[in-house]
CSV table of C-alpha atoms in Angstrom, one decimal:
chain,number,residue,atom,x,y,z
A,1,MET,CA,-84.3,92.0,89.1
A,2,ILE,CA,-86.8,94.7,90.1
A,3,HIS,CA,-85.8,94.5,93.8
A,4,ALA,CA,-82.2,95.2,92.8
A,5,VAL,CA,-83.3,98.2,90.8
A,6,THR,CA,-85.4,99.6,93.7
A,7,ALA,CA,-82.5,99.0,96.1
A,8,THR,CA,-80.1,100.9,93.8
A,9,GLY,CA,-82.5,103.8,93.8
A,10,ILE,CA,-82.6,103.8,97.6
A,11,ILE,CA,-78.8,103.6,97.8
A,12,LEU,CA,-78.6,106.6,95.4
A,13,ILE,CA,-81.0,108.6,97.5
A,14,LEU,CA,-79.0,107.8,100.7
A,15,THR,CA,-75.7,108.6,99.0
A,16,GLY,CA,-77.0,111.9,97.7
A,17,LEU,CA,-78.4,112.8,101.2
A,18,TRP,CA,-75.0,111.9,102.8
A,19,CYS,CA,-73.3,114.1,100.1
A,20,MET,CA,-75.6,117.0,100.8
A,21,LEU,CA,-75.1,116.8,104.5
A,22,THR,CA,-71.4,116.2,104.9
A,23,ARG,CA,-69.7,118.0,102.0
A,24,LYS,CA,-68.5,121.6,102.3
A,25,HIS,CA,-68.4,122.8,98.7
A,26,ILE,CA,-71.7,124.3,97.4
A,27,ILE,CA,-71.3,122.8,93.9
A,28,ARG,CA,-70.7,119.4,95.5
A,29,ILE,CA,-74.0,119.8,97.5
A,30,ILE,CA,-75.8,120.6,94.2
A,31,ILE,CA,-74.3,117.4,92.7
A,32,GLY,CA,-75.7,115.5,95.8
A,33,PHE,CA,-79.1,117.0,95.0
A,34,SER,CA,-78.9,115.7,91.4
A,35,ILE,CA,-78.0,112.2,92.7
A,36,ILE,CA,-81.0,112.2,94.9
A,37,ASP,CA,-83.1,113.3,91.9
A,38,THR,CA,-81.9,110.3,89.8
A,39,GLY,CA,-82.5,107.9,92.7
A,40,ILE,CA,-86.1,109.1,93.2
A,41,HIS,CA,-86.8,108.7,89.5
A,42,ILE,CA,-85.4,105.2,89.4
A,43,MET,CA,-87.6,104.3,92.4
A,44,ILE,CA,-90.7,105.7,90.9
A,45,VAL,CA,-90.2,104.0,87.5
A,46,SER,CA,-89.5,100.7,89.2
A,47,THR,CA,-92.8,100.8,91.0
A,48,GLY,CA,-94.6,100.7,87.6
A,49,TYR,CA,-92.7,97.7,86.2
A,50,ILE,CA,-94.4,94.3,85.8
A,51,ARG,CA,-92.5,91.2,84.7
A,52,ASN,CA,-92.6,90.2,81.0
A,53,ARG,CA,-94.6,93.1,79.8
A,54,THR,CA,-93.8,95.7,77.2
A,55,ALA,CA,-93.8,99.5,77.0
A,56,PRO,CA,-97.3,101.2,77.0
A,57,ILE,CA,-97.3,102.0,73.2
A,58,LEU,CA,-100.2,100.2,71.6
A,59,ASP,CA,-98.9,99.7,68.0
A,60,HIS,CA,-99.9,96.8,65.8
A,61,ALA,CA,-97.5,94.4,67.5
A,62,VAL,CA,-99.3,94.8,70.8
A,63,GLY,CA,-102.8,95.3,69.5
A,64,LEU,CA,-105.8,96.8,71.2
A,65,GLN,CA,-107.4,93.6,72.4
A,66,GLY,CA,-106.5,92.9,76.0
A,67,ALA,CA,-103.8,95.6,76.0
A,68,ALA,CA,-104.1,96.0,79.8
A,69,ASP,CA,-102.6,92.6,80.2
A,70,LYS,CA,-99.6,93.3,78.0
A,71,VAL,CA,-98.2,96.7,79.0
A,72,VAL,CA,-96.5,98.2,82.1
A,73,ASP,CA,-98.0,101.0,84.2
A,74,PRO,CA,-97.9,104.3,82.2
A,75,VAL,CA,-98.5,106.6,85.1
A,76,PRO,CA,-95.1,106.5,86.8
A,77,SER,CA,-93.4,107.1,83.4
A,78,ALA,CA,-95.5,110.1,82.9
A,79,LEU,CA,-94.7,111.5,86.3
A,80,VAL,CA,-91.0,111.0,86.0
A,81,LEU,CA,-90.8,112.4,82.5
A,82,THR,CA,-91.8,115.9,83.5
A,83,ALA,CA,-89.9,115.7,86.8
A,84,ILE,CA,-86.6,115.1,84.9
A,85,VAL,CA,-87.1,118.4,82.9
A,86,ILE,CA,-88.0,120.3,86.1
A,87,GLY,CA,-85.0,118.8,87.8
A,88,LEU,CA,-82.7,120.3,85.2
A,89,ALA,CA,-84.3,123.8,85.5
A,90,VAL,CA,-84.1,123.7,89.3
A,91,THR,CA,-80.4,122.6,89.1
A,92,ALA,CA,-79.7,125.5,86.8
A,93,LEU,CA,-81.4,127.9,89.2
A,94,MET,CA,-79.3,126.5,92.1
A,95,LEU,CA,-76.1,126.9,90.2
A,96,SER,CA,-76.9,130.4,89.2
A,97,TYR,CA,-77.5,131.2,92.9
A,98,ALA,CA,-74.0,129.6,93.6
A,99,VAL,CA,-72.5,131.9,91.0
A,100,LYS,CA,-74.2,134.9,92.6
A,101,LEU,CA,-72.9,133.8,96.1
A,102,TYR,CA,-69.4,133.4,94.7
A,103,ARG,CA,-69.5,136.9,93.2
A,104,ARG,CA,-70.5,138.3,96.6
A,105,LYS,CA,-68.0,136.5,98.9
A,106,ARG,CA,-65.4,134.9,96.6
A,107,THR,CA,-65.8,131.5,98.3
A,108,LEU,CA,-68.1,128.5,98.0
A,109,ASP,CA,-67.2,126.9,101.3
A,110,ILE,CA,-70.5,126.4,103.2
A,111,ASN,CA,-68.8,127.2,106.5
A,112,ASN,CA,-68.1,130.8,105.4
A,113,TYR,CA,-71.8,131.5,105.1
A,114,ALA,CA,-72.6,131.6,108.7
A,115,GLU,CA,-74.9,134.7,109.0
A,116,LEU,CA,-77.7,132.6,110.5
A,117,LYS,CA,-75.6,130.7,112.9
A,118,TRP,CA,-77.1,131.0,116.4
B,1,MET,CA,-68.0,114.8,115.6
B,2,ILE,CA,-71.5,115.2,117.1
B,3,LYS,CA,-72.6,116.8,113.8
B,4,ARG,CA,-71.5,113.6,112.0
B,5,LEU,CA,-73.6,111.6,114.4
B,6,PHE,CA,-76.7,113.6,113.6
B,7,VAL,CA,-76.0,113.2,109.8
B,8,LEU,CA,-75.7,109.5,110.3
B,9,LEU,CA,-79.0,109.4,112.2
B,10,ALA,CA,-80.7,111.4,109.5
B,11,VAL,CA,-79.5,109.0,106.7
B,12,ALA,CA,-80.4,106.0,108.8
B,13,GLY,CA,-83.9,107.4,109.4
B,14,MET,CA,-84.3,107.9,105.7
B,15,ALA,CA,-83.1,104.3,105.1
B,16,VAL,CA,-85.7,103.0,107.6
B,17,ILE,CA,-88.4,104.9,105.7
B,18,LEU,CA,-87.3,103.6,102.3
B,19,ILE,CA,-86.3,100.0,102.9
B,20,PRO,CA,-89.9,98.6,102.9
B,21,PHE,CA,-90.3,99.7,99.3
B,22,VAL,CA,-87.8,97.0,98.2
B,23,SER,CA,-89.8,94.0,99.4
B,24,GLY,CA,-93.1,95.7,98.6
B,25,ASN,CA,-92.3,96.3,95.0
B,26,GLY,CA,-93.2,93.9,92.2
B,27,ALA,CA,-95.8,92.1,94.2
B,28,GLY,CA,-98.7,92.7,91.9
B,29,ASP,CA,-98.9,91.2,88.5
B,30,ALA,CA,-101.8,93.3,87.1
B,31,LEU,CA,-102.3,97.0,86.5
B,32,ASN,CA,-104.1,99.0,89.1
B,33,ASN,CA,-107.6,100.3,88.2
B,34,VAL,CA,-106.5,103.8,87.2
B,35,ALA,CA,-103.8,102.6,84.8
B,36,ALA,CA,-106.0,99.9,83.3
B,37,THR,CA,-108.7,102.5,82.6
B,38,TYR,CA,-106.1,104.8,80.9
B,39,VAL,CA,-104.7,101.9,78.8
B,40,GLU,CA,-108.2,100.8,77.7
B,41,ASP,CA,-109.8,104.2,77.2
B,42,ALA,CA,-107.0,106.2,75.6
B,43,PRO,CA,-106.9,104.5,72.2
B,44,ARG,CA,-110.7,104.5,72.0
B,45,ASP,CA,-111.5,108.0,73.2
B,46,LEU,CA,-108.4,110.0,72.2
B,47,GLY,CA,-106.8,107.9,69.5
B,48,THR,CA,-103.3,107.9,70.9
B,49,MET,CA,-100.9,105.0,70.5
B,50,ASN,CA,-98.6,106.2,73.2
B,51,ILE,CA,-100.4,106.0,76.5
B,52,VAL,CA,-97.8,108.0,78.4
B,53,THR,CA,-98.5,110.9,76.0
B,54,ALA,CA,-102.3,110.6,76.7
B,55,VAL,CA,-101.7,110.7,80.4
B,56,ILE,CA,-99.3,113.7,80.2
B,57,VAL,CA,-101.3,115.8,77.8
B,58,THR,CA,-104.9,115.0,78.4
B,59,TYR,CA,-105.7,113.0,81.6
B,60,ARG,CA,-103.2,114.9,83.8
B,61,GLY,CA,-102.9,117.9,81.5
B,62,LEU,CA,-103.4,120.4,84.4
B,63,ASP,CA,-100.3,118.9,86.1
B,64,THR,CA,-98.3,119.3,83.0
B,65,LEU,CA,-99.4,122.9,82.8
B,66,GLY,CA,-98.1,123.3,86.3
B,67,GLU,CA,-94.8,121.7,85.4
B,68,VAL,CA,-94.4,124.0,82.4
B,69,LEU,CA,-95.1,126.9,84.8
B,70,VAL,CA,-92.4,125.7,87.2
B,71,LEU,CA,-89.9,125.5,84.3
B,72,PHE,CA,-90.8,129.0,83.2
B,73,ILE,CA,-90.3,130.4,86.7
B,74,ALA,CA,-86.9,128.6,87.1
B,75,THR,CA,-85.8,130.1,83.7
B,76,ALA,CA,-86.9,133.5,84.8
B,77,GLY,CA,-85.0,133.1,88.0
B,78,VAL,CA,-81.8,132.1,86.1
B,79,GLY,CA,-82.3,135.1,83.9
B,80,PHE,CA,-82.7,137.4,86.9
B,81,LEU,CA,-79.6,136.1,88.7
B,82,LEU,CA,-77.3,136.1,85.7
B,83,LYS,CA,-77.7,139.3,83.8
B,84,LYS,CA,-76.4,139.2,80.3
B,85,ARG,CA,-73.2,141.0,79.8
B,86,ARG,CA,-71.0,141.8,76.8
B,87,GLU,CA,-70.2,139.1,74.4
B,88,GLY,CA,-66.7,138.1,75.2
B,89,ASP,CA,-64.3,136.8,72.6
B,90,PRO,CA,-63.8,133.1,72.7
B,91,VAL,CA,-60.5,132.2,74.4
B,92,GLN,CA,-59.6,129.6,71.8
B,93,PRO,CA,-61.5,129.8,68.5
B,94,PRO,CA,-62.9,126.5,67.3
B,95,SER,CA,-61.1,124.7,64.5
B,96,GLU,CA,-62.3,124.7,61.0
B,97,ILE,CA,-63.4,121.0,61.1
B,98,LEU,CA,-65.4,121.5,64.3
B,99,SER,CA,-67.2,124.6,63.1
B,100,THR,CA,-68.1,123.1,59.7
B,101,GLY,CA,-69.2,119.8,61.2
B,102,GLY,CA,-71.3,121.6,63.8
B,103,MET,CA,-73.0,123.7,61.2
B,104,ILE,CA,-73.8,120.7,59.1
B,105,LEU,CA,-75.1,118.6,62.1
B,106,MET,CA,-77.2,121.4,63.8
B,107,PRO,CA,-80.1,121.6,61.3
B,108,LEU,CA,-80.4,117.8,61.2
B,109,ILE,CA,-80.6,117.6,65.0
B,110,VAL,CA,-83.3,120.4,65.0
B,111,LEU,CA,-85.2,118.3,62.4
B,112,PHE,CA,-85.0,115.3,64.6
B,113,GLY,CA,-86.3,117.3,67.5
B,114,ILE,CA,-89.2,118.4,65.5
B,115,TYR,CA,-89.9,114.8,64.4
B,116,VAL,CA,-89.8,113.7,68.1
B,117,PHE,CA,-92.3,116.2,69.3
B,118,SER,CA,-94.7,116.0,66.4
B,119,HIS,CA,-94.8,112.1,66.6
B,120,GLY,CA,-95.3,112.2,70.4
B,121,HIS,CA,-98.7,110.4,70.2
B,122,LEU,CA,-97.4,107.6,68.0
B,123,THR,CA,-93.8,106.8,69.2
B,124,PRO,CA,-91.8,107.3,72.3
B,125,GLY,CA,-91.0,110.9,72.7
B,126,GLY,CA,-93.0,114.1,72.9
B,127,GLY,CA,-92.7,117.8,73.6
B,128,PHE,CA,-90.3,117.6,76.5
B,129,GLN,CA,-87.8,115.3,74.7
B,130,GLY,CA,-88.1,117.2,71.4
B,131,GLY,CA,-87.5,120.5,73.1
B,132,VAL,CA,-84.5,119.1,74.9
B,133,ILE,CA,-83.1,117.7,71.6
B,134,ILE,CA,-83.5,121.2,70.0
B,135,ALA,CA,-81.7,122.8,72.9
B,136,THR,CA,-78.9,120.2,72.4
B,137,ALA,CA,-78.6,121.3,68.8
B,138,PHE,CA,-78.2,124.9,69.8
B,139,LEU,CA,-75.6,123.8,72.4
B,140,LEU,CA,-73.6,122.2,69.7
B,141,ALA,CA,-73.8,125.4,67.7
B,142,MET,CA,-72.7,127.4,70.8
B,143,LEU,CA,-69.7,125.2,71.3
B,144,SER,CA,-68.6,124.9,67.6
B,145,ALA,CA,-69.6,128.2,65.9
B,146,ARG,CA,-67.1,131.0,65.7
B,147,ARG,CA,-69.7,133.5,66.6
B,148,LEU,CA,-73.3,132.6,67.2
B,149,PRO,CA,-75.8,135.4,67.7
B,150,ILE,CA,-78.7,134.2,69.9
B,151,TYR,CA,-81.5,136.7,69.5
B,152,SER,CA,-82.9,136.6,73.0
B,153,GLY,CA,-85.8,138.8,71.9
B,154,LEU,CA,-86.9,136.2,69.4
B,155,LEU,CA,-86.5,133.4,72.0
B,156,THR,CA,-88.7,135.3,74.5
B,157,TRP,CA,-91.3,135.9,71.7
B,158,ILE,CA,-91.5,132.3,70.6
B,159,GLU,CA,-91.7,131.2,74.3
B,160,SER,CA,-94.5,133.5,75.3
B,161,VAL,CA,-96.5,132.9,72.1
B,162,SER,CA,-96.3,129.1,72.5
B,163,GLY,CA,-97.1,129.3,76.2
B,164,PHE,CA,-100.1,131.5,75.4
B,165,ALA,CA,-101.3,129.2,72.6
B,166,TYR,CA,-101.0,126.2,75.0
B,167,LEU,CA,-103.3,128.0,77.5
B,168,ALA,CA,-105.6,129.1,74.6
B,169,VAL,CA,-106.1,125.5,73.4
B,170,GLY,CA,-106.8,124.5,77.0
B,171,VAL,CA,-109.5,127.2,77.4
B,172,LEU,CA,-111.0,126.3,74.0
B,173,GLY,CA,-111.3,122.7,75.2
B,174,LEU,CA,-113.2,124.1,78.2
B,175,VAL,CA,-115.6,126.0,76.0
B,176,LEU,CA,-116.1,123.6,73.0
B,177,ALA,CA,-115.3,120.1,74.4
B,178,GLY,CA,-115.5,118.3,77.7
B,179,GLY,CA,-113.2,120.3,79.9
B,180,PHE,CA,-109.9,122.2,80.4
B,181,LEU,CA,-107.2,120.9,78.0
B,182,ASP,CA,-109.6,118.3,76.6
B,183,SER,CA,-108.0,117.0,73.4
B,184,ARG,CA,-111.2,116.0,71.8
B,185,LEU,CA,-111.6,119.5,70.4
B,186,LEU,CA,-110.5,118.2,67.0
B,187,PRO,CA,-111.6,114.8,65.6
B,188,ALA,CA,-109.6,111.8,66.7
B,189,GLY,CA,-108.8,110.8,63.1
B,190,ARG,CA,-107.5,107.5,61.8
B,191,TYR,CA,-105.7,105.5,64.5
B,192,GLY,CA,-102.0,105.6,64.0
B,193,SER,CA,-101.7,108.4,61.5
B,194,LEU,CA,-99.8,111.6,62.1
B,195,LEU,CA,-102.7,114.0,62.1
B,196,SER,CA,-104.8,112.1,64.7
B,197,SER,CA,-105.7,112.1,68.3
B,198,GLY,CA,-107.3,115.6,68.5
B,199,THR,CA,-105.2,118.5,69.8
B,200,ILE,CA,-102.4,116.3,71.3
B,201,PRO,CA,-99.8,117.0,68.5
B,202,LEU,CA,-100.7,120.7,68.6
B,203,ILE,CA,-100.2,120.9,72.4
B,204,TYR,CA,-97.0,118.9,72.2
B,205,THR,CA,-95.7,121.2,69.5
B,206,PHE,CA,-96.3,124.2,71.8
B,207,ILE,CA,-94.7,122.4,74.7
B,208,GLY,CA,-91.7,121.5,72.6
B,209,LEU,CA,-91.1,125.0,71.4
B,210,LYS,CA,-91.6,126.4,74.9
B,211,VAL,CA,-89.2,123.9,76.6
B,212,GLY,CA,-86.7,124.2,73.8
B,213,THR,CA,-86.5,128.0,73.9
B,214,GLU,CA,-86.4,128.1,77.7
B,215,LEU,CA,-83.4,125.7,77.8
B,216,VAL,CA,-81.6,127.5,75.0
B,217,SER,CA,-82.0,130.8,77.0
B,218,ILE,CA,-80.7,129.1,80.2
B,219,LEU,CA,-77.6,127.8,78.3
B,220,ASP,CA,-77.1,131.2,76.6
B,221,LYS,CA,-77.3,133.1,79.9
B,222,LEU,CA,-74.7,130.7,81.5
B,223,ARG,CA,-72.5,130.9,78.4
B,224,SER,CA,-72.3,134.7,77.8
B,225,ASN,CA,-72.2,135.8,81.4
B,226,GLN,CA,-68.6,136.5,82.2
C,1,MET,CA,-80.4,86.1,80.9
C,2,PHE,CA,-78.5,88.9,79.1
C,3,PRO,CA,-80.9,91.7,80.3
C,4,ILE,CA,-80.7,90.6,83.9
C,5,LEU,CA,-76.9,90.6,83.8
C,6,LEU,CA,-77.0,94.0,82.1
C,7,CYS,CA,-79.4,95.3,84.8
C,8,TYR,CA,-77.1,94.1,87.7
C,9,SER,CA,-74.0,95.6,86.1
C,10,LEU,CA,-75.7,98.9,85.5
C,11,CYS,CA,-76.9,99.0,89.1
C,12,LEU,CA,-73.3,98.3,90.3
C,13,MET,CA,-71.9,101.0,87.9
C,14,MET,CA,-74.4,103.6,89.2
C,15,ILE,CA,-73.5,102.9,92.9
C,16,ILE,CA,-69.8,103.1,92.1
C,17,ALA,CA,-70.3,106.3,90.1
C,18,ALA,CA,-72.3,107.8,93.0
C,19,PHE,CA,-69.5,107.2,95.5
C,20,GLY,CA,-67.1,108.6,93.0
C,21,ALA,CA,-69.2,111.8,92.6
C,22,VAL,CA,-69.2,112.2,96.4
C,23,TYR,CA,-65.6,111.5,97.2
C,24,VAL,CA,-63.4,112.3,94.2
C,25,LYS,CA,-61.2,115.3,94.8
C,26,ASN,CA,-61.5,117.1,91.4
C,27,LEU,CA,-64.9,118.8,91.0
C,28,THR,CA,-64.9,118.3,87.2
C,29,SER,CA,-64.5,114.6,87.7
C,30,ALA,CA,-67.4,114.6,90.2
C,31,VAL,CA,-69.6,116.3,87.6
C,32,ILE,CA,-68.7,113.7,85.0
C,33,ALA,CA,-69.4,110.9,87.5
C,34,ALA,CA,-72.9,112.4,88.1
C,35,GLY,CA,-73.4,112.4,84.3
C,36,ALA,CA,-72.4,108.7,84.2
C,37,ILE,CA,-75.0,107.9,86.8
C,38,SER,CA,-77.7,109.4,84.5
C,39,LEU,CA,-76.3,107.6,81.5
C,40,ALA,CA,-76.6,104.2,83.3
C,41,ALA,CA,-80.0,105.2,84.5
C,42,SER,CA,-81.3,105.9,81.0
C,43,LEU,CA,-80.2,102.4,79.9
C,44,LEU,CA,-82.0,101.0,83.0
C,45,TYR,CA,-85.2,102.8,82.1
C,46,LEU,CA,-85.1,101.1,78.7
C,47,LEU,CA,-84.9,97.7,80.5
C,48,LEU,CA,-87.8,98.7,82.7
C,49,ALA,CA,-90.0,99.3,79.6
C,50,ALA,CA,-90.1,103.1,79.8
C,51,PRO,CA,-88.6,104.4,76.6
C,52,ASP,CA,-90.1,107.9,77.0
C,53,VAL,CA,-88.2,108.3,80.3
C,54,ALA,CA,-85.1,106.8,78.8
C,55,MET,CA,-85.0,109.4,76.0
C,56,THR,CA,-85.5,112.3,78.4
C,57,GLU,CA,-82.9,111.0,80.9
C,58,ALA,CA,-80.3,110.4,78.1
C,59,ALA,CA,-80.8,113.9,76.7
C,60,ILE,CA,-81.1,115.8,79.9
C,61,GLY,CA,-79.4,113.9,82.7
C,62,SER,CA,-76.2,113.0,81.0
C,63,GLY,CA,-76.2,115.8,78.4
C,64,LEU,CA,-77.5,119.2,79.5
C,65,THR,CA,-77.1,118.8,83.2
C,66,SER,CA,-73.4,118.1,82.9
C,67,VAL,CA,-73.0,121.0,80.5
C,68,VAL,CA,-74.8,123.4,82.9
C,69,PHE,CA,-72.5,122.3,85.7
C,70,LEU,CA,-69.4,122.7,83.5
C,71,TYR,CA,-70.5,126.1,82.4
C,72,THR,CA,-70.9,127.1,86.0
C,73,LEU,CA,-67.4,125.9,86.9
C,74,HIS,CA,-66.0,127.8,84.0
C,75,LEU,CA,-67.9,130.9,85.2
C,76,ILE,CA,-66.5,130.6,88.7
C,77,LYS,CA,-63.0,130.3,87.3
C,78,LYS,CA,-63.6,133.4,85.2
C,79,ILE,CA,-64.7,135.4,88.3
C,80,ASP,CA,-61.5,134.1,90.0
C,81,GLU,CA,-59.3,135.5,87.2
C,82,GLY,CA,-60.7,138.9,88.1
C,83,ASP,CA,-62.2,140.3,84.9
C,84,ASP,CA,-65.4,141.0,86.8
C,85,ASP,CA,-66.8,144.1,88.4
């Protein structure tokens, strides 16, 4: 089961990368970025999973004795939790740049932004 | 066509880098040393039930401060790029049922958000989730209310005060307890009660207010900019 | 048995939704497909014993991110209609 989850995360990362590199519309490129984001989060969470263990919340059902043998790794969850919130803020920043670009040139086709083309 | 080839090469290279993770994952059946230390020490030293909260707020508190800073900078960037303009009339005013239902639901969702971030050390949840839930409540109000004044001055004030208070609690931990953002500034309390585990509920309240107001101001900028 | 079946079907749904988000013609549908990926991901986190992450992803990934995208599309349409300086 966990191998399938990791593989899904990798497929999402590759799909998002393909989307960012081949699509022309800037909004679509940002969607690709958010797909990569989700894929990376799934991969990181899947590294902390251990079979037949429960969430790292030590209430009375889990108990404090020998808790380290009953729960999954809390560190990947903690990393991903903050990363999701940051991902939203960065996506909003990218989208407001897209609006700014559209106001300037009235197009969102990436081929029309060729000022740096050699 | 040559461009497509380069793209394929890049994606294939990424795949070669990532594929080993599939077979390497799930090999161990025990926690690594760092995680085992966190799981064993957090209830004893800090009094938190939720180990993820202990890692975020105390053990890796400096990282969380950095994340909050990134969030603040991104919000400031959105505010800089999308200057607020005149409040336009809604194209199609919401129906009576929608606006009434929204007004009834919104305080309940805000209350749930406050529950989530104040119980972050006991149940799943915490400042980030609670702040997002509060932002969702304001989003519902934006979509359903006939005219919703968002006082951006008040939002900025709440955001800066809670950010400052977060830093102040951190510095107090440096002076009075073991280090920067140490939550043992206050007593650990009875295990499993609401007012326990030192300053963790306090810090999560500040984070919840800060994240909530920042996301509301992003949504407000995107909505009223036309 | 049931969680494993659910896990595999969620993985399949996410991959299909990802291809939809890349290749569907309508941009609004692409945004909704990206939201569907996040919704499936939040259920998957619950199966992976990470309820904190599941809460965050359900609220942010499928809720606020989609709304931010849709507001942006609306904004671009507004600029198109020309009531802009």
